[in-house]
Amino acid sequence: MSFIPHDSLICPIDDLPLQYRDGSLSCPSGHQYDIGKPGYANLLSVQHKRSKAPGDSKDMVRARNAFLAKGYYEPIANRLAQLLEHIAGDELTVVDAGCGEGYYLEAIDSLPGKQLHLVGFDISKWAIQRAARRCAATWLVASNKRVPLADESADVVLDMFGFPDFDSFQRILKTNGRLFCVTPAAQHLIELRKIIYPHVKQTSGRDYPAPFTLVSRETLTYGLTLVQQDLDNLLAMTPHLYRAPKEGLARLKNLKQLEITVDINIDELRLHF
Ligand SMILES: C[S@@+](CC[C@H](N)C(=O)[O-])C[C@H]1O[C@@H](n2cnc3c(N)ncnc32)[C@H](O)[C@@H]1O
Ligand SMILES: [Zn+2]
């Protein structure tokens, strides 16, 4: 596990700075957090847990890992890398909030001409255990509602298909920092949704609270051919598996393959812009 500089990690209980000593992180009040193998810290304090194992389950994480390993979302990762490459400054602290099993941070790991300090956190310990095997970064089990990072410590916050907490993002971003949100656009996985639901809900672009200002929205749209195993994984990594009616899931199970549309918005936001 690598650590971000300048005492940027803070205790999730009392916000005091965390110091690394003898294999664990501790704050001046004596709260102590272990560094687990393969190199991540669990900063989710018991009082901030709503359930014993919050976030994505082991099976959801495995399914997402298998799906993403096939490169189906590589165009999204590549575009994100291009956008980050154009941000001024040689040194950037990039925080992936709700990073899942770390796919996007690994994809932007080495941007030409930039020294990156990568921080990935997720409320699911299964996700972070997988992420920590990917690349050197500060990997944390932590929640968006209580981000264990100091005020104004991030140049970039990423929210990739996540559950954003805009107050937290505002607090950890530097004044001239940027937030990138990737969300499903109207046609995202439309073919799959038409099969599993009797009525397909229309999705529209996300609105953002002040002081965030949307400075650009680009839509990335492309097609994929997915075989049964991919469809199983895609279902298992989304809430559709629990939301869709049984008959809909059975219809999907009968397909050998499906052409689907990926349609996502990449939104760039600034504070007080
Ligand atoms: C749809 S997945 C996206 C994962 C990853 N960003 C990706 O695109 O591959 C949403 C992730 O948010 C995590 N999550 C849910 N609630 C969270 C919270 N309050 N704080 C941080 N992560 C959370 C889940 O565990 C899950 O890994
Ligand atoms: Zn503390």
Tab-separated table of C-alpha atoms and ligand atoms in Angstrom:
chain	number	residue	atom	x	y	z
A	1	MET	CA	0.000	0.000	0.000
A	2	SER	CA	1.316	3.456	-0.825
A	3	PHE	CA	0.295	6.515	1.154
A	4	ILE	CA	-0.759	9.917	-0.098
A	5	PRO	CA	1.457	12.747	1.129
A	6	HIS	CA	0.988	15.572	3.638
A	7	ASP	CA	-1.015	13.773	6.327
A	8	SER	CA	-4.060	13.699	4.079
A	9	LEU	CA	-5.616	10.667	5.746
A	10	ILE	CA	-7.873	11.509	8.672
A	11	CYS	CA	-9.571	9.458	11.363
A	12	PRO	CA	-13.216	8.757	10.401
A	13	ILE	CA	-14.286	9.144	14.052
A	14	ASP	CA	-12.777	12.514	15.016
A	15	ASP	CA	-11.179	13.840	11.795
A	16	LEU	CA	-7.690	13.972	13.376
A	17	PRO	CA	-4.714	13.156	11.140
A	18	LEU	CA	-3.707	9.517	10.877
A	19	GLN	CA	-0.080	8.466	11.205
A	20	TYR	CA	1.361	5.201	9.935
A	21	ARG	CA	3.246	3.252	12.598
A	22	ASP	CA	4.143	-0.443	12.971
A	23	GLY	CA	1.722	-1.776	10.395
A	24	SER	CA	-1.305	0.270	11.387
A	25	LEU	CA	-2.732	3.782	11.171
A	26	SER	CA	-3.566	5.663	14.362
A	27	CYS	CA	-4.810	9.109	15.341
A	28	PRO	CA	-3.699	11.208	18.359
A	29	SER	CA	-6.817	10.079	20.304
A	30	GLY	CA	-5.699	6.461	19.987
A	31	HIS	CA	-8.135	5.180	17.343
A	32	GLN	CA	-6.265	2.493	15.467
A	33	TYR	CA	-6.881	0.949	12.033
A	34	ASP	CA	-5.176	-2.147	10.697
A	35	ILE	CA	-3.569	-2.432	7.320
A	36	GLY	CA	-4.965	-5.619	5.787
A	37	LYS	CA	-3.318	-7.829	3.204
A	38	PRO	CA	-2.763	-7.177	0.278
A	39	GLY	CA	-2.269	-3.540	1.300
A	40	TYR	CA	-5.372	-1.602	2.261
A	41	ALA	CA	-6.647	0.122	5.386
A	42	ASN	CA	-10.106	-0.435	6.790
A	43	LEU	CA	-11.282	3.034	7.870
A	44	LEU	CA	-14.935	2.186	8.179
A	45	SER	CA	-15.696	2.625	11.835
A	46	VAL	CA	-18.360	0.367	13.338
A	47	GLN	CA	-20.610	3.322	14.200
A	48	HIS	CA	-20.759	4.313	10.520
A	49	LYS	CA	-21.676	0.859	9.257
A	50	ARG	CA	-25.352	0.297	8.470
A	51	SER	CA	-24.850	-3.448	8.015
A	52	LYS	CA	-22.164	-6.012	8.776
A	53	ALA	CA	-20.941	-6.162	5.174
A	54	PRO	CA	-22.013	-2.930	3.443
A	55	GLY	CA	-21.682	-2.261	-0.279
A	56	ASP	CA	-21.237	-4.742	-3.089
A	57	SER	CA	-21.080	-8.406	-2.105
A	58	LYS	CA	-18.236	-10.763	-2.926
A	59	ASP	CA	-20.257	-12.159	-5.867
A	60	MET	CA	-21.026	-8.714	-7.291
A	61	VAL	CA	-17.358	-7.777	-7.089
A	62	ARG	CA	-16.297	-11.025	-8.775
A	63	ALA	CA	-18.861	-10.471	-11.557
A	64	ARG	CA	-17.733	-6.870	-12.158
A	65	ASN	CA	-14.115	-7.948	-12.181
A	66	ALA	CA	-14.809	-10.654	-14.796
A	67	PHE	CA	-16.897	-8.293	-16.974
A	68	LEU	CA	-14.416	-5.413	-16.889
A	69	ALA	CA	-11.471	-7.782	-17.534
A	70	LYS	CA	-12.930	-8.375	-21.006
A	71	GLY	CA	-12.322	-4.731	-21.893
A	72	TYR	CA	-15.982	-3.841	-22.472
A	73	TYR	CA	-15.638	-0.511	-20.640
A	74	GLU	CA	-12.125	0.224	-21.895
A	75	PRO	CA	-13.372	3.131	-24.092
A	76	ILE	CA	-14.679	4.779	-20.896
A	77	ALA	CA	-11.353	4.288	-19.100
A	78	ASN	CA	-9.414	5.577	-22.128
A	79	ARG	CA	-11.523	8.722	-22.416
A	80	LEU	CA	-11.161	9.373	-18.707
A	81	ALA	CA	-7.371	9.046	-19.001
A	82	GLN	CA	-7.367	11.579	-21.876
A	83	LEU	CA	-9.417	14.058	-19.844
A	84	LEU	CA	-7.082	13.743	-16.842
A	85	GLU	CA	-4.010	14.065	-19.021
A	86	HIS	CA	-5.151	17.539	-20.060
A	87	ILE	CA	-5.457	18.874	-16.513
A	88	ALA	CA	-2.689	21.363	-15.734
A	89	GLY	CA	-0.142	20.419	-13.064
A	90	ASP	CA	2.581	17.763	-12.841
A	91	GLU	CA	1.357	16.291	-9.581
A	92	LEU	CA	-2.255	15.317	-9.027
A	93	THR	CA	-4.059	13.578	-6.205
A	94	VAL	CA	-6.875	11.570	-7.799
A	95	VAL	CA	-9.530	10.052	-5.555
A	96	ASP	CA	-11.874	7.377	-6.926
A	97	ALA	CA	-14.925	7.443	-4.642
A	98	GLY	CA	-16.717	4.078	-4.654
A	99	CYS	CA	-13.896	2.652	-6.766
A	100	GLY	CA	-15.216	-0.910	-6.765
A	101	GLU	CA	-12.497	-3.366	-7.663
A	102	GLY	CA	-10.188	-0.610	-8.877
A	103	TYR	CA	-10.518	-0.931	-12.651
A	104	TYR	CA	-10.433	2.789	-13.464
A	105	LEU	CA	-7.565	3.744	-11.148
A	106	GLU	CA	-5.405	1.031	-12.675
A	107	ALA	CA	-6.343	2.287	-16.123
A	108	ILE	CA	-5.116	5.827	-15.363
A	109	ASP	CA	-2.157	4.619	-13.272
A	110	SER	CA	0.535	6.049	-15.545
A	111	LEU	CA	-0.410	9.198	-17.408
A	112	PRO	CA	2.428	10.670	-19.468
A	113	GLY	CA	4.103	13.644	-17.731
A	114	LYS	CA	2.110	13.351	-14.498
A	115	GLN	CA	2.990	12.194	-11.037
A	116	LEU	CA	-0.234	10.773	-9.666
A	117	HIS	CA	-1.176	10.037	-6.077
A	118	LEU	CA	-4.013	7.576	-6.367
A	119	VAL	CA	-6.597	7.016	-3.662
A	120	GLY	CA	-9.371	4.474	-4.124
A	121	PHE	CA	-12.020	3.837	-1.532
A	122	ASP	CA	-15.172	1.787	-1.404
A	123	ILE	CA	-17.557	0.770	1.337
A	124	SER	CA	-17.227	-2.891	0.249
A	125	LYS	CA	-14.234	-4.660	1.734
A	126	TRP	CA	-14.514	-7.333	-0.980
A	127	ALA	CA	-14.076	-4.657	-3.614
A	128	ILE	CA	-11.040	-3.138	-1.906
A	129	GLN	CA	-9.411	-6.517	-1.319
A	130	ARG	CA	-9.461	-7.059	-5.083
A	131	ALA	CA	-8.499	-3.473	-5.911
A	132	ALA	CA	-5.423	-3.609	-3.698
A	133	ARG	CA	-3.961	-6.362	-5.884
A	134	ARG	CA	-4.126	-4.139	-8.958
A	135	CYS	CA	-1.650	-1.288	-8.560
A	136	ALA	CA	0.087	0.930	-6.006
A	137	ALA	CA	-2.472	3.292	-4.484
A	138	THR	CA	-3.913	4.276	-1.137
A	139	TRP	CA	-6.721	1.708	-0.957
A	140	LEU	CA	-9.308	2.273	1.759
A	141	VAL	CA	-12.503	0.670	2.949
A	142	ALA	CA	-14.469	3.842	3.625
A	143	SER	CA	-17.765	5.553	2.937
A	144	ASN	CA	-18.682	8.521	0.774
A	145	LYS	CA	-20.617	9.837	3.738
A	146	ARG	CA	-17.483	10.000	5.885
A	147	VAL	CA	-14.498	10.263	3.537
A	148	PRO	CA	-11.309	9.864	5.604
A	149	LEU	CA	-9.405	12.527	3.680
A	150	ALA	CA	-8.437	16.005	4.830
A	151	ASP	CA	-10.233	19.112	3.552
A	152	GLU	CA	-8.964	20.287	0.159
A	153	SER	CA	-6.681	17.309	-0.377
A	154	ALA	CA	-7.874	16.173	-3.834
A	155	ASP	CA	-7.239	17.650	-7.273
A	156	VAL	CA	-9.672	15.227	-8.871
A	157	VAL	CA	-12.551	13.169	-7.522
A	158	LEU	CA	-14.002	10.400	-9.682
A	159	ASP	CA	-17.496	9.055	-9.226
A	160	MET	CA	-17.835	6.156	-11.661
A	161	PHE	CA	-21.382	4.771	-11.561
A	162	GLY	CA	-21.291	5.425	-7.805
A	163	PHE	CA	-23.407	6.787	-4.994
A	164	PRO	CA	-22.113	10.348	-4.679
A	165	ASP	CA	-22.122	12.480	-1.571
A	166	PHE	CA	-21.617	15.985	-2.907
A	167	ASP	CA	-20.970	17.575	0.504
A	168	SER	CA	-18.066	15.177	1.048
A	169	PHE	CA	-16.735	15.740	-2.468
A	170	GLN	CA	-16.898	19.513	-1.996
A	171	ARG	CA	-15.007	19.250	1.305
A	172	ILE	CA	-12.127	17.102	0.008
A	173	LEU	CA	-11.677	18.934	-3.304
A	174	LYS	CA	-9.172	21.771	-3.661
A	175	THR	CA	-10.745	25.097	-4.693
A	176	ASN	CA	-9.779	24.577	-8.321
A	177	GLY	CA	-10.386	20.819	-8.192
A	178	ARG	CA	-12.538	18.807	-10.581
A	179	LEU	CA	-15.199	16.203	-10.118
A	180	PHE	CA	-15.837	13.695	-12.904
A	181	CYS	CA	-19.102	11.771	-12.713
A	182	VAL	CA	-19.831	8.907	-15.082
A	183	THR	CA	-23.500	7.956	-15.171
A	184	PRO	CA	-25.788	5.937	-17.463
A	185	ALA	CA	-27.339	7.981	-20.306
A	186	ALA	CA	-30.800	7.322	-21.794
A	187	GLN	CA	-29.901	4.340	-23.995
A	188	HIS	CA	-27.518	2.587	-21.592
A	189	LEU	CA	-28.080	-1.201	-21.736
A	190	ILE	CA	-31.481	-0.457	-23.273
A	191	GLU	CA	-31.727	-3.846	-25.042
A	192	LEU	CA	-31.122	-5.689	-21.768
A	193	ARG	CA	-33.582	-3.494	-19.866
A	194	LYS	CA	-36.264	-4.073	-22.541
A	195	ILE	CA	-35.896	-7.822	-22.077
A	196	ILE	CA	-35.994	-7.938	-18.284
A	197	TYR	CA	-38.585	-5.223	-17.498
A	198	PRO	CA	-42.186	-4.970	-18.739
A	199	HIS	CA	-41.840	-1.154	-18.849
A	200	VAL	CA	-38.487	0.543	-19.307
A	201	LYS	CA	-37.938	3.645	-17.186
A	202	GLN	CA	-36.498	6.640	-18.990
A	203	THR	CA	-33.257	7.923	-17.489
A	204	SER	CA	-32.215	11.523	-17.860
A	205	GLY	CA	-28.908	13.270	-17.167
A	206	ARG	CA	-28.051	13.865	-13.530
A	207	ASP	CA	-28.471	17.311	-11.941
A	208	TYR	CA	-25.851	18.594	-9.556
A	209	PRO	CA	-26.177	20.726	-6.430
A	210	ALA	CA	-24.453	24.111	-6.056
A	211	PRO	CA	-21.656	25.042	-5.709
A	212	PHE	CA	-20.848	22.371	-8.297
A	213	THR	CA	-21.111	23.656	-11.840
A	214	LEU	CA	-21.327	21.354	-14.836
A	215	VAL	CA	-18.559	22.561	-17.157
A	216	SER	CA	-18.851	19.803	-19.722
A	217	ARG	CA	-20.968	16.778	-20.514
A	218	GLU	CA	-19.959	14.347	-23.179
A	219	THR	CA	-21.830	11.230	-24.120
A	220	LEU	CA	-19.978	8.099	-25.126
A	221	THR	CA	-22.064	5.571	-27.067
A	222	TYR	CA	-20.984	2.269	-28.580
A	223	GLY	CA	-22.211	-1.267	-29.130
A	224	LEU	CA	-21.115	-4.600	-27.672
A	225	THR	CA	-21.959	-8.204	-28.410
A	226	LEU	CA	-22.309	-10.071	-25.147
A	227	VAL	CA	-22.518	-13.843	-24.711
A	228	GLN	CA	-24.460	-15.567	-21.930
A	229	GLN	CA	-21.577	-15.497	-19.420
A	230	ASP	CA	-21.134	-11.729	-19.946
A	231	LEU	CA	-24.873	-11.170	-19.518
A	232	ASP	CA	-24.793	-13.110	-16.252
A	233	ASN	CA	-21.900	-10.986	-15.024
A	234	LEU	CA	-23.500	-7.747	-16.156
A	235	LEU	CA	-26.696	-8.602	-14.324
A	236	ALA	CA	-24.837	-9.636	-11.183
A	237	MET	CA	-22.872	-6.377	-11.036
A	238	THR	CA	-25.983	-4.187	-11.236
A	239	PRO	CA	-29.115	-3.853	-9.074
A	240	HIS	CA	-31.152	-5.307	-11.989
A	241	LEU	CA	-30.569	-8.813	-10.627
A	242	TYR	CA	-32.638	-7.945	-7.535
A	243	ARG	CA	-35.058	-5.485	-9.140
A	244	ALA	CA	-36.100	-7.322	-12.290
A	245	PRO	CA	-39.082	-9.698	-12.252
A	246	LYS	CA	-38.300	-13.428	-12.409
A	247	GLU	CA	-39.917	-13.795	-15.870
A	248	GLY	CA	-37.654	-11.059	-17.227
A	249	LEU	CA	-34.541	-12.717	-15.875
A	250	ALA	CA	-35.689	-16.051	-17.344
A	251	ARG	CA	-36.118	-14.416	-20.802
A	252	LEU	CA	-32.524	-13.206	-20.614
A	253	LYS	CA	-31.281	-16.629	-19.511
A	254	ASN	CA	-32.654	-18.123	-22.752
A	255	LEU	CA	-30.502	-15.921	-24.970
A	256	LYS	CA	-27.201	-17.131	-26.387
A	257	GLN	CA	-26.005	-13.613	-27.072
A	258	LEU	CA	-27.248	-10.025	-27.187
A	259	GLU	CA	-26.175	-6.839	-28.926
A	260	ILE	CA	-26.240	-4.094	-26.339
A	261	THR	CA	-25.644	-0.358	-26.279
A	262	VAL	CA	-23.292	1.312	-23.853
A	263	ASP	CA	-24.422	4.928	-23.474
A	264	ILE	CA	-22.900	6.979	-20.692
A	265	ASN	CA	-22.396	10.606	-19.735
A	266	ILE	CA	-19.007	11.822	-18.598
A	267	ASP	CA	-19.706	15.008	-16.627
A	268	GLU	CA	-16.964	17.361	-15.517
A	269	LEU	CA	-17.791	19.678	-12.604
A	270	ARG	CA	-15.941	22.488	-10.913
A	271	LEU	CA	-16.603	24.351	-7.687
A	272	HIS	CA	-17.723	28.019	-7.809
A	273	PHE	CA	-16.928	28.146	-11.537
B	1	LIG	C1	-22.037	0.337	-9.430
B	1	LIG	S1	-20.632	0.033	-8.413
B	1	LIG	C2	-19.343	0.918	-9.282
B	1	LIG	C3	-17.941	0.498	-8.915
B	1	LIG	C4	-16.817	1.174	-9.693
B	1	LIG	N1	-16.852	2.611	-9.526
B	1	LIG	C5	-16.886	0.814	-11.158
B	1	LIG	O1	-17.472	1.585	-11.928
B	1	LIG	O2	-16.350	-0.237	-11.556
B	1	LIG	C6	-20.939	1.056	-6.986
B	1	LIG	C7	-19.900	0.887	-5.900
B	1	LIG	O3	-20.207	1.811	-4.844
B	1	LIG	C8	-19.932	1.180	-3.608
B	1	LIG	N2	-20.678	1.925	-2.569
B	1	LIG	C9	-21.983	1.845	-2.223
B	1	LIG	N3	-22.278	2.735	-1.249
B	1	LIG	C10	-21.107	3.400	-0.980
B	1	LIG	C11	-20.751	4.441	-0.064
B	1	LIG	N4	-21.655	4.977	0.757
B	1	LIG	N5	-19.472	4.871	-0.038
B	1	LIG	C12	-18.548	4.326	-0.873
B	1	LIG	N6	-18.822	3.337	-1.749
B	1	LIG	C13	-20.085	2.889	-1.810
B	1	LIG	C14	-20.330	-0.267	-3.821
B	1	LIG	O4	-19.724	-1.138	-2.882
B	1	LIG	C15	-19.842	-0.486	-5.265
B	1	LIG	O5	-18.528	-0.974	-5.288
B	2	ZN	ZN	-9.524	9.252	15.958
